[in-house]
Amino acid sequence: MTPPIAILGAGPSGLALGQLLEVANITYIIFERDESATWAIGQGGTLDLHAGSGQLALKEAGLLDQFKSLARYEQTTTIADAKGMVHARFSGSGDNDRPEIDRRDLRALLLSSVPANNVRWGQRVQHVQRDTNGSMSVHFSDRSIESGFRLVVGADGAWSKARSLVTPAKPQYSGLHYLTTSIKAENPFHSSAVSLVGQGNYMAVGDGKQISAQKLGDGSYYIAVGLRLPERWSSENAALLEDPSALRQSLLRDHFADWPQVHTDLIKHSEGHFRAWPLYAMPTESLSWQTVPGITLIGDAAHVTTPFEGEGVNCAMYDSVQLAQQIVKHGLDDLDLAVSEYEKSMFPRAIDLIRRSAENGKLLFAPDAPRGFLEAFGAIDST
Ligand SMILES: Cc1cc2nc3c(=O)[nH]c(=O)nc-3n(C[C@H](O)[C@H](O)[C@H](O)COP(=O)(O)OP(=O)(O)OC[C@H]3O[C@@H](n4cnc5c(N)ncnc54)[C@H](O)[C@@H]3O)c2cc1C
């Protein structure tokens, strides 16, 4: 029997939705392009889940206690400038309502109670269409087709293959890239990273650039270098990305030559390849489409945003809560109404997040950062 609901993508929003439908005894299938649960996620960093959104999804899914046993509560965030001066240090304690969890642990947690048969790995969606009988079909890159769905939920991230059915809008490049790599626990430099960063996050900003480090659950540090780069930088620098030591030298020489060693050491002593993340956001004016029968979007597929507010995953998982609640409320016979109610509540939340994140991005990548950023958060006096 074809389940009524197909979810595209086993990221945080797709898996949370699956889990919430599971709790409500509504059948569904998730199609994910990754070959397995651990595929491609190795280079991901850490995410802080907020009490009223990301954690709420886990609570409704019956996973909050397990999350609490995995999450890291006692985190310190240090914010420094491009000269090496520390401007702020915030300490999270045991009652911190935004604890951190590694991306791979979050996926494993969400998968722990989704039946294995409900996720089809290695299924890359190419497009979605409405068939002549009014039902929805999902077409894959290996030319296979799954059809007969009453609702397809695009939870397939920034480059969603379902989005064109509801809006012609596309994510817009922010002008910024993150280049990410790591410092493993076995690295001889690791103890210096421990002294600088400690248990949480360290972020150095200024001159329109950023170097940051985040401690992961396995003790390693996730290093992110933020720069203004052309949108197509990765494809134009494919050879450099394949040669990490040349890329390290190029970053240190061409972008951070006048930065203090305390920060540049995080790049110099990092190891392995870099992953390039051009950062995109949906244009806010695109977030108001008319509900289209049989299709909707959640998470980054609906409203990808730059990551400077640290809420993308929380907003994505909150979408799952709201969509699941509407589906339960209106039932499978009125999915269009459920989708329309969900979308009505999602649009203003998403627009607000995209705007706040863009504002933070301006402040974090300003020449005199982190001054404006800290003033905006009341962390330093502007008078
Ligand atoms: C560098 C960076 C740092 C970030 N830092 C933070 C942070 O600190 N805090 C925060 O809250 N958010 C952060 N975000 C944003 C956060 O990662 C996203 O908002 C969140 O992952 C969205 O979840 P999602 O499930 O909607 O989409 P995704 O996490 O993108 O998941 C989409 C899933 O769909 C799958 N998929 C994609 N295309 C297809 C296809 N064609 N067929 C089948 N499957 C497909 C993907 O493999 C993936 O599993 C960051 C983002 C980036 C890029």
XYZ file of C-alpha atoms and ligand atoms in Angstrom:
436
model
C 0.000 0.000 0.000
C 1.308 3.443 -0.906
C 1.407 5.588 2.243
C -0.527 8.860 1.903
C 2.473 11.086 2.675
C 5.933 11.158 1.079
C 8.669 13.203 2.750
C 11.690 14.206 0.643
C 14.881 14.347 2.739
C 16.043 12.768 6.024
C 17.448 15.986 7.491
C 16.249 17.366 10.824
C 12.900 18.629 9.469
C 12.040 15.520 7.411
C 12.948 13.086 10.189
C 11.158 15.154 12.846
C 8.027 15.183 10.686
C 8.311 11.429 10.131
C 8.687 10.850 13.849
C 5.683 13.070 14.665
C 3.508 11.250 12.087
C 4.721 7.969 13.579
C 3.476 9.053 17.003
C 0.115 9.956 15.417
C -0.122 6.574 13.612
C -0.136 8.206 10.163
C 1.811 6.287 7.544
C 4.541 7.956 5.496
C 7.724 7.228 3.571
C 10.951 9.263 3.554
C 13.164 9.389 0.421
C 16.787 10.442 1.103
C 19.642 10.834 -1.393
C 22.353 9.870 1.160
C 23.340 6.217 0.824
C 22.985 5.589 4.566
C 22.346 7.302 7.881
C 26.020 8.173 8.354
C 26.764 9.078 4.737
C 28.033 12.613 3.983
C 27.212 13.950 7.428
C 30.729 13.466 8.822
C 31.779 17.065 8.318
C 28.778 18.612 10.001
C 29.170 20.791 13.068
C 27.069 21.234 16.138
C 23.573 22.704 16.478
C 21.960 24.318 19.503
C 18.344 23.260 19.910
C 16.053 25.828 21.510
C 13.450 24.939 24.142
C 10.440 26.362 22.277
C 11.203 24.932 18.812
C 13.887 22.261 18.159
C 13.466 20.719 21.596
C 9.681 21.041 21.346
C 9.734 18.793 18.259
C 11.760 16.223 20.199
C 9.412 16.488 23.182
C 6.327 15.886 21.023
C 8.137 12.963 19.418
C 8.902 11.469 22.852
C 12.660 11.949 22.411
C 13.416 14.798 24.819
C 14.928 12.695 27.613
C 17.258 10.955 25.168
C 18.213 14.336 23.723
C 19.027 15.650 27.212
C 21.365 12.741 27.822
C 23.250 13.506 24.562
C 23.233 17.316 24.626
C 26.022 19.507 25.922
C 24.747 22.133 28.350
C 27.879 23.682 29.809
C 29.146 25.624 26.836
C 31.249 28.765 26.762
C 31.019 31.148 23.817
C 33.922 33.535 23.345
C 33.809 36.450 20.899
C 37.069 38.121 19.874
C 38.096 40.709 17.276
C 40.544 40.508 14.383
C 43.400 41.710 16.594
C 42.943 38.907 19.129
C 41.186 40.937 21.810
C 38.371 39.065 23.572
C 35.223 41.226 23.838
C 32.736 38.834 25.437
C 32.505 35.443 27.047
C 29.152 33.816 27.799
C 28.915 30.693 29.915
C 26.026 28.264 29.546
C 25.187 26.354 32.700
C 23.200 23.176 33.362
C 19.901 25.092 32.979
C 20.922 26.500 29.578
C 17.814 26.161 27.349
C 19.898 26.018 24.129
C 22.177 22.983 24.564
C 24.281 21.729 21.667
C 24.144 18.423 19.835
C 26.277 17.191 16.921
C 24.440 16.941 13.605
C 25.174 13.235 13.294
C 23.850 12.550 16.831
C 20.664 14.460 16.060
C 20.089 12.386 12.933
C 20.759 9.143 14.875
C 18.386 10.244 17.633
C 15.576 11.068 15.204
C 16.160 7.834 13.304
C 16.086 5.737 16.480
C 12.313 5.617 16.494
C 11.515 5.862 12.782
C 11.042 2.275 11.529
C 13.897 1.325 9.176
C 11.452 0.510 6.346
C 10.135 4.053 6.405
C 13.402 5.583 5.139
C 14.589 4.755 1.633
C 18.279 5.661 1.388
C 20.122 6.372 -1.870
C 16.980 7.830 -3.541
C 17.860 11.131 -5.192
C 14.708 13.019 -6.127
C 14.766 14.690 -9.526
C 11.293 16.168 -9.653
C 7.788 15.898 -8.284
C 4.600 16.092 -10.332
C 0.846 16.014 -10.029
C -0.568 13.163 -12.117
C -3.782 13.235 -14.132
C -5.645 11.364 -11.367
C -4.780 14.198 -8.955
C -2.274 12.200 -6.905
C 1.417 13.122 -6.593
C 4.411 11.221 -7.932
C 8.098 11.453 -7.062
C 10.637 10.923 -9.870
C 14.195 9.852 -9.031
C 17.484 10.364 -10.821
C 17.756 6.596 -11.500
C 14.499 7.036 -13.506
C 12.375 5.129 -11.002
C 9.033 6.664 -9.994
C 6.921 6.333 -6.843
C 3.344 7.472 -7.292
C -0.061 7.681 -5.629
C 0.766 10.076 -2.768
C -1.841 12.442 -1.374
C 0.797 14.839 -0.041
C 4.483 15.298 -0.849
C 6.464 17.302 1.732
C 9.700 18.822 0.429
C 12.162 18.641 3.361
C 15.091 18.407 0.972
C 16.989 21.515 1.948
C 18.144 24.660 0.145
C 17.972 23.205 -3.374
C 14.619 21.477 -2.974
C 13.317 19.583 -5.992
C 9.750 20.216 -4.828
C 9.952 24.005 -4.516
C 9.200 24.874 -8.151
C 5.664 23.505 -7.705
C 4.838 26.265 -5.224
C 7.095 29.182 -6.205
C 9.489 30.145 -9.015
C 11.729 31.863 -6.400
C 15.240 30.611 -5.778
C 17.695 31.138 -2.899
C 19.880 34.227 -3.344
C 23.611 34.160 -2.657
C 24.586 36.219 0.409
C 28.096 37.032 -0.827
C 29.580 34.911 1.970
C 31.123 31.464 2.192
C 32.120 29.258 5.080
C 35.076 26.956 4.473
C 34.980 24.234 7.130
C 37.514 21.692 8.350
C 38.570 20.222 11.698
C 41.177 19.651 14.398
C 40.913 16.080 15.658
C 41.602 14.951 19.242
C 44.857 13.218 18.082
C 46.217 16.425 16.489
C 49.342 17.723 18.346
C 47.738 21.193 18.283
C 44.563 19.916 19.970
C 45.650 20.894 23.511
C 46.224 24.498 22.333
C 42.722 24.507 20.836
C 41.385 23.256 24.188
C 43.127 26.179 25.962
C 41.695 28.739 23.521
C 38.196 27.409 22.862
C 37.446 25.136 25.817
C 34.110 23.293 25.769
C 32.116 25.559 23.515
C 32.544 28.009 20.674
C 35.187 30.596 19.835
C 34.509 33.215 17.199
C 36.978 35.824 15.949
C 35.484 38.452 13.624
C 36.595 41.689 11.977
C 37.677 43.137 8.617
C 34.679 41.356 7.040
C 36.096 37.911 7.922
C 35.655 35.234 10.533
C 37.555 32.318 12.054
C 35.585 30.144 14.437
C 35.933 26.850 16.287
C 33.265 24.641 17.872
C 33.902 21.666 20.140
C 32.142 18.497 18.965
C 31.002 15.509 21.023
C 34.054 13.400 20.079
C 36.433 16.078 21.403
C 37.436 17.360 17.952
C 37.009 20.985 16.873
C 34.975 22.043 13.853
C 36.770 24.981 12.236
C 34.882 27.452 10.040
C 36.482 30.258 8.031
C 34.003 32.916 6.905
C 34.898 35.056 3.874
C 33.355 37.198 1.179
C 33.893 35.123 -1.970
C 32.295 34.968 -5.414
C 29.265 32.672 -5.630
C 31.026 30.212 -7.930
C 34.266 30.194 -5.896
C 34.115 26.394 -5.271
C 33.754 25.407 -8.899
C 36.389 27.951 -9.934
C 38.764 26.650 -7.224
C 38.097 22.914 -7.453
C 41.825 22.113 -7.680
C 42.588 24.214 -4.591
C 39.821 22.463 -2.638
C 41.440 19.142 -3.566
C 44.797 20.351 -2.164
C 44.102 21.311 1.471
C 47.659 22.324 2.333
C 47.738 24.740 -0.637
C 44.337 26.087 0.415
C 45.580 26.571 4.001
C 48.580 28.530 2.726
C 46.402 30.591 0.433
C 43.989 31.470 3.271
C 46.820 32.427 5.616
C 48.681 34.461 2.958
C 45.833 36.078 1.015
C 43.164 36.616 3.686
C 44.633 36.462 7.181
C 48.243 37.687 6.834
C 47.667 40.467 9.390
C 45.617 38.392 11.856
C 47.209 37.298 15.150
C 48.759 33.863 15.415
C 46.315 32.866 18.159
C 43.612 32.838 15.459
C 45.539 31.832 12.353
C 46.890 28.768 14.191
C 43.340 27.356 14.035
C 43.688 27.312 10.238
C 47.383 26.432 10.115
C 47.031 23.356 12.349
C 43.667 22.141 11.061
C 43.709 18.922 9.079
C 42.024 17.273 6.123
C 40.004 18.765 3.307
C 37.876 21.878 3.531
C 34.227 21.847 2.637
C 32.905 25.004 0.972
C 29.456 26.314 1.970
C 28.237 29.243 -0.128
C 25.534 30.815 2.071
C 22.080 31.492 0.616
C 18.739 32.846 1.758
C 15.291 32.824 0.180
C 14.068 36.296 -0.833
C 11.537 37.216 1.868
C 9.002 38.462 -0.697
C 8.755 34.912 -2.080
C 7.337 33.585 1.200
C 3.619 33.969 0.520
C 2.535 31.466 -2.121
C -1.031 30.196 -2.581
C -1.354 26.680 -1.193
C -0.927 24.117 -3.973
C -2.873 20.864 -3.507
C -0.701 17.852 -2.748
C 2.574 19.644 -2.003
C 4.235 21.707 0.695
C 7.722 22.587 1.975
C 9.303 22.548 5.429
C 12.681 23.664 6.784
C 15.383 24.978 4.473
C 13.375 23.853 1.439
C 10.796 26.500 2.366
C 12.995 29.200 3.847
C 16.742 28.598 3.720
C 18.501 31.384 5.565
C 22.078 32.392 6.327
C 23.198 30.768 9.604
C 23.943 33.939 11.597
C 20.955 33.709 13.919
C 21.628 30.047 14.764
C 17.962 29.188 14.345
C 17.710 27.454 10.972
C 17.383 23.980 12.390
C 15.038 25.155 15.136
C 12.731 26.871 12.656
C 12.899 23.751 10.451
C 11.905 21.398 13.276
C 9.165 23.779 14.417
C 7.716 23.590 10.887
C 7.497 19.827 11.387
C 5.591 20.302 14.656
C 3.146 22.736 13.073
C 2.551 20.678 9.933
C 2.086 17.458 11.935
C -0.360 19.200 14.274
C -2.427 20.473 11.345
C -2.452 17.059 9.645
C -3.630 15.423 12.890
C -6.244 18.161 13.402
C -7.756 18.063 9.895
C -7.141 14.406 9.064
C -5.972 12.782 5.854
C -9.197 13.755 4.096
C -8.459 17.454 4.395
C -4.732 17.668 3.779
C -5.080 20.843 1.695
C -6.616 22.684 4.641
C -3.905 21.308 6.954
C -1.208 22.547 4.553
C -2.829 25.943 4.132
C -3.062 26.459 7.928
C 0.557 25.336 8.369
C 1.829 27.623 5.598
C -0.068 30.612 7.015
C 1.814 30.245 10.302
C 5.164 29.380 8.697
C 5.509 32.422 6.382
C 5.835 35.184 9.032
C 8.178 33.076 11.202
C 10.402 32.351 8.227
C 10.473 35.974 7.019
C 11.379 37.161 10.507
C 14.228 34.647 10.792
C 15.678 35.455 7.346
C 15.680 39.190 8.210
C 17.240 38.743 11.650
C 19.928 36.472 10.256
C 20.760 38.928 7.440
C 21.049 41.722 10.014
C 23.414 39.643 12.168
C 25.441 38.732 9.092
C 25.958 42.450 8.339
C 27.137 43.066 11.910
C 29.386 39.999 12.106
C 31.079 40.761 8.786
C 31.382 44.526 9.367
C 34.920 46.005 9.345
C 34.684 46.860 13.067
C 33.029 43.610 14.181
C 32.202 42.419 16.779
C 31.293 45.879 18.181
C 27.906 46.332 16.449
C 26.967 42.687 16.973
C 27.611 42.856 20.717
C 25.842 46.231 21.007
C 22.788 44.783 19.286
C 22.699 42.036 21.907
C 23.231 44.495 24.763
C 26.529 42.801 25.543
C 28.447 46.107 25.393
C 27.366 49.649 26.046
C 27.140 51.762 22.860
C 27.200 55.110 24.740
C 27.640 26.172 7.310
C 26.299 26.118 7.978
C 26.211 26.300 9.351
C 24.967 26.241 9.992
N 24.895 26.416 11.344
C 23.704 26.383 11.966
C 23.592 26.562 13.370
O 24.589 26.746 14.074
N 22.355 26.522 13.945
C 21.227 26.315 13.195
O 20.113 26.299 13.747
N 21.289 26.130 11.873
C 22.494 26.163 11.244
N 22.562 25.988 9.898
C 21.313 25.761 9.160
C 20.811 24.343 9.361
O 21.828 23.432 8.974
C 19.566 24.111 8.535
O 18.626 25.130 8.776
C 18.929 22.765 8.844
O 19.835 21.717 8.596
C 17.676 22.590 8.000
O 17.181 21.300 8.136
P 16.345 20.658 6.937
O 15.963 19.305 7.414
O 15.259 21.573 6.526
O 17.351 20.605 5.702
P 18.753 19.847 5.546
O 19.469 19.750 6.846
O 19.439 20.521 4.402
O 18.347 18.366 5.121
C 17.879 18.087 3.822
C 17.990 16.591 3.578
O 17.471 16.326 2.279
C 18.388 15.535 1.560
N 18.250 15.866 0.133
C 18.634 16.990 -0.500
N 18.346 16.931 -1.806
C 17.751 15.742 -2.008
C 17.234 15.086 -3.169
N 17.278 15.654 -4.382
N 16.674 13.856 -3.023
C 16.631 13.250 -1.782
N 17.132 13.813 -0.663
C 17.672 15.048 -0.778
C 19.752 15.915 2.117
O 20.731 14.905 1.880
C 19.425 16.097 3.599
O 19.514 14.889 4.317
C 23.797 26.025 9.233
C 23.875 25.847 7.854
C 25.114 25.891 7.237
C 25.182 25.712 5.738
